[in-house]
Each structure stands twice: as structure tokens, then as C-alpha cells.
Amino acid sequence: MADTPDNLDPALIRAKELVVRPEWIDANNHLNVAYYVRIFSSGIIALLDRIGLPESEIETRRTSTFAAEMNVSYKREVHLGETVRVATQLIGFDSKRIHYYHWMFQTKDGYLAATSEGLSLHVSLDTRRVCPFEEDSLLRLANLASTQNHLPLPDNLGRRIRIKKL
């Protein structure tokens, strides 16, 4: 489905392109694992913007989302100066949670660098407890889900980590 950035379904949410910075490179001379997560956060930000929860409104609404779970799969190395972009699919949601899947592409050569599956919780910043989304966000989530309902589920959705026994 999302094999290259050139054949992405238009229903996927696209984050802005990011250039890999020198401080993101590790001793192996490639993108450090922590910065894959940082780059995937651009996909979360784009998703939240789409449902009416931009970072600029966190203080006004007194709510935000907190990561609850994340699974990252590394496919190919990314190096200094390369440009990457994240595409996001909404997998599911309820009144307090969002389940999503990201693809990270290196844009020049068009290869899939990594994927990430995540679950975020909607949280009151006053109580620090999970709380329901506002109605406008739930409506936007439902609208997004309807625009993406034709998309197949990602191949490694729900992937678990294990070593097969011999």
C-alpha cells in the first residue's frame, strides 16, 4: 500500500518533510533510534492538526494527547542530510484513544525507512487523567476514518516482538 512516497494514497495524512540534522546521527553514522521517534512525532502532530487539536490550542483547551504504546520497525538506514517524510493512517479511535500507523520514507530515493504503530490517550492537563475528546475532535476523527476506510490495514499491524523457538 504505502511502498514509496510517490504512490501514497491521498487519504493518508502527510507530515512536513524533515532534514536529518548532525545532532541526530549516532556513532554508527546513521540516524539514532531516538530520532526516528522524534520524526514519527511529526506524523502525530499532523494527525492532531487534522482533528482540530493543534499544539497552539493545548493551553486553551487544557487537554493534550500522551503516548501510551509504540512499536517501531526499522527497515533501512537514514543518513545525515537526507530528507524524510511521515505518512499516517488512522487505524481506529474511541472517545479517549487514537490508534494510528506511520510510514517514514527517505524522499530522495523513495525508500521505506521505518514504520511505527502507536496508541495515544486524550488527557486533561489539569487532572493528568484520561478524558473524552471534545465533540468537534470526535467528529473530525469520524470524518477522517470515513476518508480512509478504503485503505487496507498495514501488513505488520499489531506486530509483536519475539524470537521463534528452534
mmCIF file of C-alpha atoms in Angstrom:
data_model
loop_
_atom_site.group_PDB
_atom_site.id
_atom_site.type_symbol
_atom_site.label_atom_id
_atom_site.label_comp_id
_atom_site.label_asym_id
_atom_site.label_seq_id
_atom_site.Cartn_x
_atom_site.Cartn_y
_atom_site.Cartn_z
ATOM 1 C CA MET A 1 0.000 0.000 0.000
ATOM 2 C CA ALA A 2 2.474 2.670 1.096
ATOM 3 C CA ASP A 3 5.516 1.407 -0.803
ATOM 4 C CA THR A 4 7.059 4.705 -1.828
ATOM 5 C CA PRO A 5 6.224 8.351 -1.216
ATOM 6 C CA ASP A 6 5.222 8.600 -4.875
ATOM 7 C CA ASN A 7 2.384 6.080 -4.715
ATOM 8 C CA LEU A 8 0.842 7.038 -1.376
ATOM 9 C CA ASP A 9 -2.923 7.094 -1.228
ATOM 10 C CA PRO A 10 -4.067 10.740 -0.999
ATOM 11 C CA ALA A 11 -6.210 9.850 2.029
ATOM 12 C CA LEU A 12 -3.083 9.370 4.155
ATOM 13 C CA ILE A 13 -2.029 12.333 6.263
ATOM 14 C CA ARG A 14 1.375 13.678 5.233
ATOM 15 C CA ALA A 15 3.639 15.466 7.672
ATOM 16 C CA LYS A 16 6.099 18.102 6.528
ATOM 17 C CA GLU A 17 9.475 16.922 5.240
ATOM 18 C CA LEU A 18 12.364 16.940 7.705
ATOM 19 C CA VAL A 19 16.092 17.014 7.014
ATOM 20 C CA VAL A 20 18.275 14.755 9.180
ATOM 21 C CA ARG A 21 20.445 17.005 11.340
ATOM 22 C CA PRO A 22 24.018 16.376 12.578
ATOM 23 C CA GLU A 23 22.944 16.021 16.217
ATOM 24 C CA TRP A 24 20.560 13.191 15.203
ATOM 25 C CA ILE A 25 23.430 10.989 13.967
ATOM 26 C CA ASP A 26 24.920 8.313 16.244
ATOM 27 C CA ALA A 27 28.289 6.530 16.462
ATOM 28 C CA ASN A 28 27.202 4.169 13.657
ATOM 29 C CA ASN A 29 26.993 7.188 11.333
ATOM 30 C CA HIS A 30 23.238 6.887 10.807
ATOM 31 C CA LEU A 31 20.047 8.248 12.363
ATOM 32 C CA ASN A 32 19.891 7.401 16.064
ATOM 33 C CA VAL A 33 16.855 5.358 17.166
ATOM 34 C CA ALA A 34 15.594 8.167 19.411
ATOM 35 C CA TYR A 35 15.292 10.472 16.412
ATOM 36 C CA TYR A 36 13.156 8.011 14.478
ATOM 37 C CA VAL A 37 10.621 8.505 17.263
ATOM 38 C CA ARG A 38 11.119 12.286 17.067
ATOM 39 C CA ILE A 39 10.459 12.183 13.330
ATOM 40 C CA PHE A 40 7.387 9.978 13.823
ATOM 41 C CA SER A 41 6.074 12.633 16.205
ATOM 42 C CA SER A 42 5.705 14.898 13.146
ATOM 43 C CA GLY A 43 3.081 12.418 11.937
ATOM 44 C CA ILE A 44 1.260 12.625 15.254
ATOM 45 C CA ILE A 45 1.338 16.429 15.096
ATOM 46 C CA ALA A 46 -0.115 16.345 11.561
ATOM 47 C CA LEU A 47 -2.842 13.942 12.724
ATOM 48 C CA LEU A 48 -3.723 16.147 15.701
ATOM 49 C CA ASP A 49 -3.805 19.232 13.479
ATOM 50 C CA ARG A 50 -6.222 17.381 11.173
ATOM 51 C CA ILE A 51 -8.630 16.629 14.038
ATOM 52 C CA GLY A 52 -8.535 20.149 15.449
ATOM 53 C CA LEU A 53 -6.042 19.642 18.281
ATOM 54 C CA PRO A 54 -3.044 21.688 17.152
ATOM 55 C CA GLU A 55 -0.215 22.334 19.604
ATOM 56 C CA SER A 56 -1.232 26.006 19.609
ATOM 57 C CA GLU A 57 -4.516 25.119 21.361
ATOM 58 C CA ILE A 58 -3.145 22.889 24.131
ATOM 59 C CA GLU A 59 -3.179 25.696 26.701
ATOM 60 C CA THR A 60 -6.614 26.928 25.606
ATOM 61 C CA ARG A 61 -8.292 23.509 25.712
ATOM 62 C CA ARG A 62 -6.224 22.268 28.671
ATOM 63 C CA THR A 63 -6.039 18.849 27.001
ATOM 64 C CA SER A 64 -3.413 17.036 25.000
ATOM 65 C CA THR A 65 -2.512 13.527 23.913
ATOM 66 C CA PHE A 66 0.024 11.306 25.635
ATOM 67 C CA ALA A 67 1.696 8.317 24.006
ATOM 68 C CA ALA A 68 0.580 5.047 25.600
ATOM 69 C CA GLU A 69 2.224 2.487 23.310
ATOM 70 C CA MET A 70 4.563 2.493 20.341
ATOM 71 C CA ASN A 71 6.189 -0.154 18.182
ATOM 72 C CA VAL A 72 8.876 0.947 15.715
ATOM 73 C CA SER A 73 10.220 -1.258 12.930
ATOM 74 C CA TYR A 74 13.466 -0.145 11.291
ATOM 75 C CA LYS A 75 13.703 -1.046 7.602
ATOM 76 C CA ARG A 76 16.676 0.894 6.150
ATOM 77 C CA GLU A 77 19.250 3.338 7.401
ATOM 78 C CA VAL A 78 18.811 7.088 7.129
ATOM 79 C CA HIS A 79 21.882 9.347 6.990
ATOM 80 C CA LEU A 80 22.937 12.921 7.622
ATOM 81 C CA GLY A 81 21.320 15.469 5.314
ATOM 82 C CA GLU A 82 18.724 13.102 3.897
ATOM 83 C CA THR A 83 15.117 14.231 3.801
ATOM 84 C CA VAL A 84 12.342 12.126 5.298
ATOM 85 C CA ARG A 85 8.560 12.382 5.397
ATOM 86 C CA VAL A 86 5.958 10.578 7.501
ATOM 87 C CA ALA A 87 2.570 9.411 6.205
ATOM 88 C CA THR A 88 -0.115 8.440 8.723
ATOM 89 C CA GLN A 89 -3.172 6.218 8.696
ATOM 90 C CA LEU A 90 -5.839 6.342 11.395
ATOM 91 C CA ILE A 91 -6.450 2.736 12.402
ATOM 92 C CA GLY A 92 -9.155 3.348 14.985
ATOM 93 C CA PHE A 93 -10.402 5.609 17.751
ATOM 94 C CA ASP A 94 -12.859 5.803 20.582
ATOM 95 C CA SER A 95 -13.899 8.597 22.928
ATOM 96 C CA LYS A 96 -10.458 8.714 24.623
ATOM 97 C CA ARG A 97 -7.924 6.940 22.381
ATOM 98 C CA ILE A 98 -6.386 7.127 18.906
ATOM 99 C CA HIS A 99 -4.693 4.146 17.202
ATOM 100 C CA TYR A 100 -2.502 5.107 14.237
ATOM 101 C CA TYR A 101 0.189 3.779 11.917
ATOM 102 C CA HIS A 102 3.092 5.718 10.373
ATOM 103 C CA TRP A 103 5.388 5.105 7.421
ATOM 104 C CA MET A 104 8.678 7.033 7.248
ATOM 105 C CA PHE A 105 10.122 7.473 3.779
ATOM 106 C CA GLN A 106 13.503 8.757 2.719
ATOM 107 C CA THR A 107 12.273 11.055 -0.018
ATOM 108 C CA LYS A 108 15.202 11.361 -2.459
ATOM 109 C CA ASP A 109 15.463 7.656 -3.253
ATOM 110 C CA GLY A 110 11.884 6.903 -2.221
ATOM 111 C CA TYR A 111 12.543 4.022 0.131
ATOM 112 C CA LEU A 112 10.681 2.990 3.258
ATOM 113 C CA ALA A 113 12.992 3.687 6.210
ATOM 114 C CA ALA A 114 10.767 2.684 9.139
ATOM 115 C CA THR A 115 7.223 2.148 10.351
ATOM 116 C CA SER A 116 5.585 2.868 13.669
ATOM 117 C CA GLU A 117 2.310 1.838 15.243
ATOM 118 C CA GLY A 118 1.030 3.802 18.191
ATOM 119 C CA LEU A 119 -1.751 4.412 20.639
ATOM 120 C CA SER A 120 -2.297 7.839 22.181
ATOM 121 C CA LEU A 121 -4.572 8.842 25.029
ATOM 122 C CA HIS A 122 -6.514 12.103 25.325
ATOM 123 C CA VAL A 123 -5.565 13.643 28.683
ATOM 124 C CA SER A 124 -6.748 16.566 30.809
ATOM 125 C CA LEU A 125 -3.740 18.710 31.660
ATOM 126 C CA ASP A 126 -5.481 19.822 34.867
ATOM 127 C CA THR A 127 -6.149 16.342 36.287
ATOM 128 C CA ARG A 128 -3.439 14.439 34.344
ATOM 129 C CA ARG A 129 -6.062 11.759 33.699
ATOM 130 C CA VAL A 130 -7.510 10.325 30.508
ATOM 131 C CA CYS A 131 -10.621 12.217 29.403
ATOM 132 C CA PRO A 132 -13.023 12.186 26.437
ATOM 133 C CA PHE A 133 -12.228 14.114 23.279
ATOM 134 C CA GLU A 134 -14.314 17.195 22.623
ATOM 135 C CA GLU A 135 -17.222 16.666 20.207
ATOM 136 C CA ASP A 136 -15.535 18.628 17.402
ATOM 137 C CA SER A 137 -12.469 16.363 17.565
ATOM 138 C CA LEU A 138 -14.619 13.217 17.618
ATOM 139 C CA LEU A 139 -16.458 14.479 14.535
ATOM 140 C CA ARG A 140 -13.169 15.164 12.751
ATOM 141 C CA LEU A 141 -11.880 11.701 13.742
ATOM 142 C CA ALA A 142 -15.046 10.137 12.308
ATOM 143 C CA ASN A 143 -14.657 12.159 9.098
ATOM 144 C CA LEU A 144 -11.008 11.132 8.781
ATOM 145 C CA ALA A 145 -11.919 7.498 9.373
ATOM 146 C CA SER A 146 -14.524 7.683 6.597
ATOM 147 C CA THR A 147 -11.982 9.134 4.137
ATOM 148 C CA GLN A 148 -9.530 6.353 4.988
ATOM 149 C CA ASN A 149 -11.938 3.411 5.278
ATOM 150 C CA HIS A 150 -10.925 2.102 1.837
ATOM 151 C CA LEU A 151 -7.291 1.726 2.923
ATOM 152 C CA PRO A 152 -6.092 -1.785 3.738
ATOM 153 C CA LEU A 153 -4.658 -2.382 7.186
ATOM 154 C CA PRO A 154 -0.845 -2.311 7.263
ATOM 155 C CA ASP A 155 0.826 -5.718 6.927
ATOM 156 C CA ASN A 156 2.595 -5.680 10.287
ATOM 157 C CA LEU A 157 -0.181 -4.050 12.301
ATOM 158 C CA GLY A 158 -0.184 -5.435 15.831
ATOM 159 C CA ARG A 159 3.240 -6.956 15.289
ATOM 160 C CA ARG A 160 4.806 -8.476 18.339
ATOM 161 C CA ILE A 161 8.462 -8.867 19.113
ATOM 162 C CA ARG A 162 9.710 -12.410 19.538
ATOM 163 C CA ILE A 163 12.419 -14.863 18.626
ATOM 164 C CA LYS A 164 10.980 -18.030 17.177
ATOM 165 C CA LYS A 165 11.959 -21.183 19.010
ATOM 166 C CA LEU A 166 14.023 -23.698 17.066
#
